mmCIF file of C-alpha atoms in Angstrom:
data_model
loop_
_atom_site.group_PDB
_atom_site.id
_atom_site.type_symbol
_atom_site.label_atom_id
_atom_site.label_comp_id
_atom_site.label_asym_id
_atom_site.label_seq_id
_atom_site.Cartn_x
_atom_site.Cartn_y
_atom_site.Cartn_z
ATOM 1 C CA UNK A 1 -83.712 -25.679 -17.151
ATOM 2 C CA UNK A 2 -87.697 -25.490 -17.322
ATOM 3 C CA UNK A 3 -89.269 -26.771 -19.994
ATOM 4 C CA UNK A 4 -93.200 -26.411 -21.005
ATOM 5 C CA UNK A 5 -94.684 -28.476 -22.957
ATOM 6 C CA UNK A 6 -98.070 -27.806 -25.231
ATOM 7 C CA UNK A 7 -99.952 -30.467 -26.261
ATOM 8 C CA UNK A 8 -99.697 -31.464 -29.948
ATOM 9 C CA UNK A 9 -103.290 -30.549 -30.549
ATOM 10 C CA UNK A 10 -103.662 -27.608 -28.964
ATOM 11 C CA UNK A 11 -100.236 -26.216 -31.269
ATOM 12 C CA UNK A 12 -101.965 -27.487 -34.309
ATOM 13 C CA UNK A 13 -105.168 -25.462 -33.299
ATOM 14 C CA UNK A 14 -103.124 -22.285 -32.751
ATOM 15 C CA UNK A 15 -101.309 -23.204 -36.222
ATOM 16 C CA UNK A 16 -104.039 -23.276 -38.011
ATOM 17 C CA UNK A 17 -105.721 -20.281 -36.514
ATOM 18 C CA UNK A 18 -102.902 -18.173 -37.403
ATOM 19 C CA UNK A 19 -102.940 -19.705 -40.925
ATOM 20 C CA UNK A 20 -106.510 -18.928 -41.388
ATOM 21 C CA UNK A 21 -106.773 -15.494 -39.418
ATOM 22 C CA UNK A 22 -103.586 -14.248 -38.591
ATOM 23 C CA UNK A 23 -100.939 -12.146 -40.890
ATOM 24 C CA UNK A 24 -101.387 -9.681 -43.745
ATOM 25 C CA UNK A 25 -103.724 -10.567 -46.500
ATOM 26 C CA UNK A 26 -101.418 -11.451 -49.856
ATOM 27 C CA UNK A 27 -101.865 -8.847 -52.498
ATOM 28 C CA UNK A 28 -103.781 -10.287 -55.232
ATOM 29 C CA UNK A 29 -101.686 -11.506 -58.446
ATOM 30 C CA UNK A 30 -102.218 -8.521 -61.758
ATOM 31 C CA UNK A 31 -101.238 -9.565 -65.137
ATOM 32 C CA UNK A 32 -100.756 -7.097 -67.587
ATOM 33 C CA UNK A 33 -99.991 -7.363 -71.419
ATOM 34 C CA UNK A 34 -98.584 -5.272 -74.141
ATOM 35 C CA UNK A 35 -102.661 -5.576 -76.322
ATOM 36 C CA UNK A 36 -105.505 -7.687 -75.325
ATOM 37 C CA UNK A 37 -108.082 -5.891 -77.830
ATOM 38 C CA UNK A 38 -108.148 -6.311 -81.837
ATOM 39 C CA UNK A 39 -105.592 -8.980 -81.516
ATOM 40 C CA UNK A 40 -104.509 -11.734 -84.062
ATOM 41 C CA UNK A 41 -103.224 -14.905 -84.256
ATOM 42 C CA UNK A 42 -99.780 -15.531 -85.011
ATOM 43 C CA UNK A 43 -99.588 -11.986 -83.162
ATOM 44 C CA UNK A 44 -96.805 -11.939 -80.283
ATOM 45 C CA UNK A 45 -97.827 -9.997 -77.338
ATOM 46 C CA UNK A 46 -95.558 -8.806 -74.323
ATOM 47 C CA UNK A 47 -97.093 -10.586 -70.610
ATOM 48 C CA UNK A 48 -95.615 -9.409 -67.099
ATOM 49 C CA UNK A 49 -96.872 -10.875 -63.815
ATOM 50 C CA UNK A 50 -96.592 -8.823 -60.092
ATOM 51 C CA UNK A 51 -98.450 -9.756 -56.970
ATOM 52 C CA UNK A 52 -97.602 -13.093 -57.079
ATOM 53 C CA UNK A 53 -95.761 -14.548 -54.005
ATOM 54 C CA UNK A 54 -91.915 -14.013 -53.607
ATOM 55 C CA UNK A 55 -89.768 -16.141 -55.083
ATOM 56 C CA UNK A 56 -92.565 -18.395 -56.014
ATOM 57 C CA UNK A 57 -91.377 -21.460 -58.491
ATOM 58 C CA UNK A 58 -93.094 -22.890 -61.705
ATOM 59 C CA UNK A 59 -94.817 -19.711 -62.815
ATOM 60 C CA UNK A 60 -96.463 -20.314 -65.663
ATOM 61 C CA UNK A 61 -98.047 -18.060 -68.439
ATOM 62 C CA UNK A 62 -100.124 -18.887 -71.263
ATOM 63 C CA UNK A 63 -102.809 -18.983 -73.521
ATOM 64 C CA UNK A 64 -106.005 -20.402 -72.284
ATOM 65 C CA UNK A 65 -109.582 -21.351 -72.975
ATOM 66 C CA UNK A 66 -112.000 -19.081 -70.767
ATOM 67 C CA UNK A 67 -113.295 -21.393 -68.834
ATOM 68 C CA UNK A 68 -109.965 -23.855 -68.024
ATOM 69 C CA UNK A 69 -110.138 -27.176 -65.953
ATOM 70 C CA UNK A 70 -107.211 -28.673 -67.161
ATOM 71 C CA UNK A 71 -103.788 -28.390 -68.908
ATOM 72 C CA UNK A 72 -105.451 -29.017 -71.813
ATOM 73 C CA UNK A 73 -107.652 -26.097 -71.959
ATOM 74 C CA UNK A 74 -104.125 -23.948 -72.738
ATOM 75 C CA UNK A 75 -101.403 -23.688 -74.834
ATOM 76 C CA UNK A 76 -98.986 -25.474 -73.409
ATOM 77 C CA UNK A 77 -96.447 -25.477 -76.299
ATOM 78 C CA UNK A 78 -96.572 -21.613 -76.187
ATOM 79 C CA UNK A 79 -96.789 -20.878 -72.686
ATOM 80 C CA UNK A 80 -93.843 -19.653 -70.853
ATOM 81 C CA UNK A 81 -92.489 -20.936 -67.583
ATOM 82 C CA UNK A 82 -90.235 -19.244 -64.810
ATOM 83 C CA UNK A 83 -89.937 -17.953 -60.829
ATOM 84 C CA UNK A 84 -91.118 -14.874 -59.289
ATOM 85 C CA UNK A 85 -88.428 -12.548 -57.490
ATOM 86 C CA UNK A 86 -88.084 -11.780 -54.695
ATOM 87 C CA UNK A 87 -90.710 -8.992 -54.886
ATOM 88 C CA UNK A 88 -93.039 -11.307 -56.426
ATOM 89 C CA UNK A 89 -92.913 -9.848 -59.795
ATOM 90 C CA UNK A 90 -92.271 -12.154 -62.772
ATOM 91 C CA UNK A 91 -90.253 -10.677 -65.707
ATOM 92 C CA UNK A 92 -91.433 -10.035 -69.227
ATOM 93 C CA UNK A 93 -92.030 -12.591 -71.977
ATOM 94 C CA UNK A 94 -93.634 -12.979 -75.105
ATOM 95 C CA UNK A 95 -97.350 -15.517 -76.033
ATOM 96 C CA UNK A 96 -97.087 -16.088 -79.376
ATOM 97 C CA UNK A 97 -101.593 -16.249 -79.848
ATOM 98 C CA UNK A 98 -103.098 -19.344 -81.421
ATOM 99 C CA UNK A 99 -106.772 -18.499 -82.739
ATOM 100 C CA UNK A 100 -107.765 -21.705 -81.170
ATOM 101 C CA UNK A 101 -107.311 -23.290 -77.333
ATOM 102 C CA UNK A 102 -108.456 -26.659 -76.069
ATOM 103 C CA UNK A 103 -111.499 -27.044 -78.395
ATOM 104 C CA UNK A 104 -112.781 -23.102 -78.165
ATOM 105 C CA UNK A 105 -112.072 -20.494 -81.072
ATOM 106 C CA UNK A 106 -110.916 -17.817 -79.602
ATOM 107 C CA UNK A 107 -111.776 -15.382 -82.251
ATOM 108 C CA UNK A 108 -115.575 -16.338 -81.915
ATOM 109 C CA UNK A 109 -116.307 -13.363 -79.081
ATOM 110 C CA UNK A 110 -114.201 -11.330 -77.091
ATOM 111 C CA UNK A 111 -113.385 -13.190 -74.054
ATOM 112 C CA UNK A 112 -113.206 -16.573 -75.798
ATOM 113 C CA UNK A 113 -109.571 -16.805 -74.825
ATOM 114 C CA UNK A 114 -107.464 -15.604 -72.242
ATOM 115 C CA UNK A 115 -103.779 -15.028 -70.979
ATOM 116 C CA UNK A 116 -104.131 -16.973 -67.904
ATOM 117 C CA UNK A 117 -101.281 -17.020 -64.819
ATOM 118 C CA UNK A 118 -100.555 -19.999 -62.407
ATOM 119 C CA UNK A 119 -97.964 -22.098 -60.506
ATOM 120 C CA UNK A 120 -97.347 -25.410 -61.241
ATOM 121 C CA UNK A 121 -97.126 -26.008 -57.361
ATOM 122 C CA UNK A 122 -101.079 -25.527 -57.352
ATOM 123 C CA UNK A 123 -101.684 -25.431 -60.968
ATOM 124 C CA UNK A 124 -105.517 -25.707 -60.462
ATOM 125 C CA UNK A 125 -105.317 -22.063 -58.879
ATOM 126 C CA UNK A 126 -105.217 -19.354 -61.985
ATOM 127 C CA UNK A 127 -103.493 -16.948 -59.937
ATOM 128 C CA UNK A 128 -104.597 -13.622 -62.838
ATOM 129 C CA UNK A 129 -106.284 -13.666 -65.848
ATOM 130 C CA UNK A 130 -107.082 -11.449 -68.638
ATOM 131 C CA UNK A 131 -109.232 -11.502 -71.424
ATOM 132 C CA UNK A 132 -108.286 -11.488 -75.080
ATOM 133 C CA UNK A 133 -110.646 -10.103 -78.070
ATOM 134 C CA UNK A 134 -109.566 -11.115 -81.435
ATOM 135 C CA UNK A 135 -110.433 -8.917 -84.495
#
């Protein structure tokens, strides 16, 4: 039986070459809601999620400040958690709105706040975002 061997480095190379160039681009994540204009807090809006990556675990949805560095810039106690399907969409759910995130009052401009999307495998990557204007 013949057997050829490749050099570790030269597979690693060609690995990451392939991870950097080669294969479709992934479709960028969309999050849409039920209102994002003339919102209130206390208000309850509907959130859905596609483009994210199949099956992808720990999706979270939430609340955030604008601007968000941490899990303290969202909601956390009204954010929703779950796993995309298998065609990368993640169901609907309901964000109850707070008129205040992580320090910022969100009813202070439009934009203040938004519904932010990410996975807690890489939960420093906001995957979609949109803004909120309360009013």
């Amino acid at each position: 039986m013949f057997r050829r061997s490749i050099p570790f480095g030269a597979m690693l190379a060609g690995l990451t070459a392939v991870g950097l160039f080669g294969g479709a681009p992934a479709q960028a994540a969309s999050v849409s809601v039920s209102q994002s204009g003339a919102v209130a807090a206390g208000q309850s809006i509907s959130v859905s999620v596609s483009g994210l990556a199949p099956d992808l675990a720990s999706v979270a949805v939430g609340q955030c400040k604008a601007q968000i560095s941490g899990p303290a810039d969202c909601n956390l106690g009204g954010s929703l958690l779950g796993t995309a399907d298998d065609q990368g969409n993640w169901y609907p759910g309901s964000v109850t709105l707070v008129g205040s995130v992580g320090g910022v009052d969100c009813t202070a401009f439009a934009g203040a706040c938004v519904i932010a999307v990410t996975s807690l495998t890489d939960p420093n990557n906001i995957l979609a975002s949109v803004p909120l204007s309360f009013g």
